[in-house]
Amino acid sequence: MNQGKPLTTDLLSGAVDLQVVHPPVKLINGRPEWLLKMNRHSVSVPQNLLPESGIRLIQAFVADSPEDARPIDQVLIMSGKKPPVLMLPDLKVRYDTQDFPNQIKTSDK
């Protein structure tokens, strides 16, 4: 706040009521460094959850959370690509998956 008014900068100065500024994100193993500051650590996706083809969403939940709980972390994994790590707190977790066969095409070789 600047004299009771929202602070805006650059091209947006005075043109908007609110401005959100995101600092640069440093990635570690493909994940934002700030997750480490939340007392999380990197956990490899269990081998049996990796997709044989297509794309799979892997979600981690607190083990005893209800079925409609929000995941504590999630990653998209493409078959044949190195999977990102999950960033999890020191809690027992359960996993859920959702497959997306042939949904996303890329030019990556």
Coordinates of N, CA and C in Angstrom, one line a residue:
M1 N 0.8 -1.2 0.0 CA 0.0 0.0 0.0 C 0.9 1.2 0.0
N2 N 0.5 2.2 -0.7 CA 1.2 3.5 -0.8 C 0.1 4.6 -0.5
Q3 N 0.2 5.2 0.7 CA -0.7 6.2 1.1 C -2.2 5.7 1.0
G4 N -2.4 4.5 1.4 CA -3.7 3.9 1.4 C -4.2 3.4 0.1
K5 N -3.4 3.5 -0.9 CA -3.8 3.0 -2.3 C -2.9 1.8 -2.6
P6 N -3.4 0.9 -3.4 CA -2.6 -0.2 -3.9 C -1.4 0.3 -4.7
L7 N -0.3 -0.4 -4.5 CA 0.9 0.0 -5.2 C 1.0 -0.8 -6.5
T8 N 1.1 0.0 -7.6 CA 1.2 -0.6 -9.0 C 2.5 0.0 -9.6
T9 N 3.1 -0.7 -10.5 CA 4.3 -0.3 -11.1 C 4.3 -0.4 -12.6
D10 N 5.3 0.2 -13.2 CA 5.6 0.1 -14.7 C 4.3 0.4 -15.5
L11 N 4.0 -0.3 -16.5 CA 2.9 0.0 -17.4 C 1.6 0.0 -16.7
L12 N 1.4 -0.7 -15.6 CA 0.2 -0.8 -14.9 C -0.1 0.3 -13.9
S13 N 1.0 1.1 -13.7 CA 0.9 2.2 -12.7 C -0.3 3.0 -12.9
G14 N -1.2 3.0 -11.9 CA -2.4 3.8 -11.9 C -3.5 3.3 -12.8
A15 N -3.3 2.2 -13.5 CA -4.3 1.7 -14.4 C -5.1 0.6 -13.8
V16 N -4.7 0.0 -12.8 CA -5.4 -1.2 -12.2 C -5.5 -1.0 -10.7
D17 N -6.4 -1.8 -10.1 CA -6.6 -1.7 -8.6 C -5.6 -2.6 -7.9
L18 N -5.2 -3.7 -8.6 CA -4.3 -4.7 -7.9 C -3.3 -5.2 -8.9
Q19 N -2.1 -5.4 -8.5 CA -1.1 -6.0 -9.3 C -0.4 -7.1 -8.5
V20 N -0.2 -8.2 -9.2 CA 0.4 -9.4 -8.5 C 1.8 -9.5 -9.2
V21 N 2.8 -9.5 -8.4 CA 4.2 -9.7 -8.9 C 4.7 -11.1 -8.4
H22 N 5.2 -11.8 -9.4 CA 5.7 -13.2 -9.1 C 7.2 -13.1 -9.2
P23 N 8.0 -13.4 -8.2 CA 9.4 -13.4 -8.3 C 9.9 -14.6 -9.2
P24 N 11.1 -14.5 -9.8 CA 11.6 -15.6 -10.6 C 11.6 -16.9 -9.8
V25 N 11.3 -18.0 -10.4 CA 11.2 -19.3 -9.8 C 12.4 -20.1 -10.1
K26 N 13.2 -20.6 -9.1 CA 14.3 -21.5 -9.4 C 13.7 -22.9 -9.3
L27 N 14.0 -23.7 -10.3 CA 13.5 -25.1 -10.3 C 14.6 -26.1 -9.8
I28 N 14.2 -27.0 -9.0 CA 15.1 -28.1 -8.6 C 14.4 -29.4 -9.0
N29 N 15.0 -30.2 -9.8 CA 14.4 -31.4 -10.3 C 13.0 -31.1 -10.9
G30 N 12.9 -30.0 -11.6 CA 11.7 -29.6 -12.3 C 10.6 -29.1 -11.4
R31 N 10.9 -28.8 -10.1 CA 9.9 -28.4 -9.2 C 10.3 -27.1 -8.6
P32 N 9.4 -26.2 -8.2 CA 9.8 -24.9 -7.6 C 10.5 -25.0 -6.3
E33 N 11.6 -24.3 -6.2 CA 12.4 -24.3 -5.0 C 11.6 -24.0 -3.7
W34 N 10.6 -23.1 -3.8 CA 9.9 -22.7 -2.6 C 9.1 -23.8 -2.0
L35 N 8.9 -24.9 -2.7 CA 8.3 -26.1 -2.0 C 9.2 -26.6 -0.9
L36 N 10.5 -26.5 -1.0 CA 11.4 -26.9 0.0 C 11.2 -26.1 1.3
K37 N 10.8 -24.9 1.1 CA 10.6 -24.0 2.3 C 9.4 -24.3 3.0
M38 N 8.5 -25.2 2.5 CA 7.3 -25.6 3.1 C 7.5 -27.0 3.8
N39 N 8.8 -27.3 4.1 CA 9.1 -28.6 4.8 C 8.7 -29.8 3.9
R40 N 8.9 -29.7 2.6 CA 8.6 -30.8 1.7 C 10.0 -31.3 1.2
H41 N 10.0 -32.5 0.8 CA 11.2 -33.1 0.2 C 10.8 -33.9 -1.0
S42 N 11.8 -34.1 -1.9 CA 11.5 -34.8 -3.1 C 11.3 -36.3 -2.9
V43 N 10.3 -36.8 -3.6 CA 10.0 -38.2 -3.5 C 9.8 -38.7 -5.0
S44 N 10.5 -39.7 -5.3 CA 10.3 -40.3 -6.7 C 8.9 -40.9 -6.8
V45 N 8.3 -40.8 -8.0 CA 7.0 -41.4 -8.2 C 7.3 -42.9 -8.2
P46 N 6.4 -43.7 -7.5 CA 6.6 -45.1 -7.5 C 6.6 -45.7 -8.9
Q47 N 7.5 -46.6 -9.2 CA 7.7 -47.2 -10.5 C 6.4 -47.7 -11.1
N48 N 5.6 -48.4 -10.2 CA 4.4 -49.0 -10.7 C 3.3 -48.0 -11.1
L49 N 3.5 -46.7 -10.8 CA 2.5 -45.7 -11.2 C 2.9 -45.0 -12.6
L50 N 4.1 -45.3 -13.1 CA 4.6 -44.6 -14.3 C 3.8 -45.1 -15.5
P51 N 3.4 -44.3 -16.4 CA 2.5 -44.7 -17.6 C 3.4 -45.5 -18.6
E52 N 2.8 -46.5 -19.2 CA 3.4 -47.3 -20.3 C 3.2 -46.5 -21.6
S53 N 2.1 -45.7 -21.7 CA 1.9 -44.9 -22.9 C 1.1 -43.7 -22.5
G54 N 1.1 -42.7 -23.3 CA 0.3 -41.5 -23.1 C 0.8 -40.7 -21.9
I55 N -0.1 -40.0 -21.3 CA 0.2 -39.1 -20.2 C -0.7 -39.5 -18.9
R56 N 0.0 -39.5 -17.8 CA -0.7 -39.8 -16.5 C -0.6 -38.7 -15.5
L57 N -1.7 -38.3 -14.9 CA -1.6 -37.4 -13.7 C -1.5 -38.3 -12.5
I58 N -0.4 -38.0 -11.7 CA -0.2 -38.7 -10.4 C -0.5 -37.7 -9.3
Q59 N -1.4 -38.0 -8.4 CA -1.8 -37.2 -7.3 C -1.4 -37.9 -6.0
A60 N -0.9 -37.1 -5.1 CA -0.6 -37.6 -3.7 C -1.5 -36.9 -2.7
F61 N -2.1 -37.7 -1.9 CA -3.0 -37.3 -0.8 C -2.5 -37.7 0.5
V62 N -2.8 -37.0 1.6 CA -2.6 -37.5 2.9 C -3.3 -38.8 3.1
A63 N -2.7 -39.9 3.6 CA -3.2 -41.2 3.5 C -4.6 -41.4 4.1
D64 N -4.9 -40.7 5.2 CA -6.2 -40.9 5.8 C -7.2 -39.8 5.5
S65 N -6.9 -39.0 4.4 CA -7.8 -37.9 4.0 C -9.0 -38.5 3.3
P66 N -10.2 -37.8 3.3 CA -11.4 -38.3 2.6 C -11.2 -38.4 1.1
E67 N -12.0 -39.1 0.5 CA -11.9 -39.3 -1.0 C -12.0 -38.0 -1.8
D68 N -12.7 -37.0 -1.2 CA -12.9 -35.8 -2.0 C -11.8 -34.7 -1.6
A69 N -10.8 -35.2 -0.9 CA -9.7 -34.2 -0.5 C -9.0 -33.7 -1.7
R70 N -8.3 -32.6 -1.5 CA -7.4 -32.0 -2.5 C -6.0 -32.7 -2.4
P71 N -5.4 -32.9 -3.5 CA -4.0 -33.5 -3.4 C -3.0 -32.5 -2.8
I72 N -2.0 -33.1 -2.1 CA -1.0 -32.3 -1.5 C 0.1 -32.0 -2.5
D73 N 0.1 -32.8 -3.6 CA 1.0 -32.5 -4.7 C 0.5 -33.3 -5.9
Q74 N 0.9 -32.9 -7.1 CA 0.5 -33.7 -8.3 C 1.5 -33.3 -9.4
V75 N 1.7 -34.3 -10.3 CA 2.6 -34.1 -11.4 C 2.0 -34.8 -12.6
L76 N 2.3 -34.3 -13.8 CA 1.9 -34.9 -15.1 C 3.2 -35.6 -15.6
I77 N 3.0 -36.9 -16.0 CA 4.1 -37.7 -16.5 C 3.8 -38.2 -17.9
M78 N 4.7 -38.0 -18.8 CA 4.6 -38.5 -20.2 C 5.4 -39.7 -20.3
S79 N 4.8 -40.8 -20.9 CA 5.5 -42.0 -21.1 C 6.8 -41.8 -21.8
G80 N 7.9 -42.4 -21.4 CA 9.2 -42.3 -22.1 C 10.0 -41.1 -21.7
K81 N 9.4 -40.2 -20.9 CA 10.1 -39.0 -20.4 C 10.5 -39.2 -18.9
K82 N 11.6 -38.6 -18.5 CA 12.0 -38.6 -17.1 C 10.9 -38.0 -16.3
P83 N 10.4 -38.7 -15.3 CA 9.3 -38.1 -14.5 C 9.8 -37.1 -13.5
P84 N 9.0 -36.0 -13.3 CA 9.4 -35.1 -12.2 C 9.2 -35.8 -10.8
V85 N 9.7 -35.2 -9.8 CA 9.5 -35.7 -8.5 C 8.3 -35.1 -7.8
L86 N 7.8 -35.8 -6.9 CA 6.7 -35.2 -6.0 C 7.4 -34.5 -4.9
M87 N 6.8 -33.4 -4.4 CA 7.3 -32.7 -3.3 C 6.4 -32.9 -2.1
L88 N 6.7 -33.7 -1.2 CA 5.8 -34.2 -0.1 C 6.3 -33.9 1.3
P89 N 5.4 -33.6 2.2 CA 5.7 -33.5 3.6 C 6.0 -34.9 4.2
D90 N 6.5 -34.9 5.4 CA 6.8 -36.2 6.1 C 5.5 -36.8 6.6
L91 N 4.6 -37.2 5.7 CA 3.3 -37.8 6.1 C 3.1 -39.1 5.3
K92 N 2.3 -40.0 5.7 CA 2.0 -41.2 4.9 C 1.0 -40.7 3.9
V93 N 1.2 -41.1 2.6 CA 0.4 -40.7 1.5 C -0.2 -41.9 0.8
R94 N -1.3 -41.5 0.1 CA -1.9 -42.5 -0.9 C -1.9 -41.8 -2.2
Y95 N -1.9 -42.6 -3.3 CA -1.8 -42.0 -4.6 C -3.1 -42.3 -5.4
D96 N -3.3 -41.4 -6.4 CA -4.4 -41.6 -7.3 C -3.9 -41.3 -8.7
T97 N -4.4 -41.9 -9.7 CA -3.9 -41.6 -11.1 C -5.1 -41.3 -12.0
Q98 N -4.8 -40.6 -13.1 CA -5.8 -40.4 -14.1 C -5.0 -40.4 -15.4
D99 N -5.4 -41.2 -16.4 CA -4.8 -41.3 -17.7 C -5.4 -40.4 -18.7
F100 N -4.5 -39.9 -19.6 CA -4.9 -39.1 -20.7 C -4.2 -39.7 -22.0
P101 N -4.7 -40.8 -22.5 CA -4.0 -41.4 -23.7 C -4.2 -40.5 -24.9
N102 N -3.1 -40.2 -25.5 CA -3.1 -39.4 -26.8 C -3.7 -38.1 -26.7
Q103 N -3.7 -37.5 -25.5 CA -4.4 -36.2 -25.4 C -3.4 -35.0 -25.8
I104 N -2.2 -35.1 -25.5 CA -1.2 -34.0 -25.8 C -0.2 -34.5 -26.7
K105 N 0.0 -33.8 -27.8 CA 1.0 -34.2 -28.8 C 2.1 -33.1 -28.7
T106 N 3.3 -33.6 -28.7 CA 4.5 -32.6 -28.7 C 5.4 -32.9 -29.8
S107 N 6.3 -32.0 -30.1 CA 7.3 -32.2 -31.1 C 8.6 -32.6 -30.5
D108 N 8.6 -32.8 -29.2 CA 9.8 -33.3 -28.5 C 10.2 -34.7 -29.0
K109 N 11.4 -34.9 -29.2 CA 11.9 -36.2 -29.7 C 12.7 -36.8 -28.6

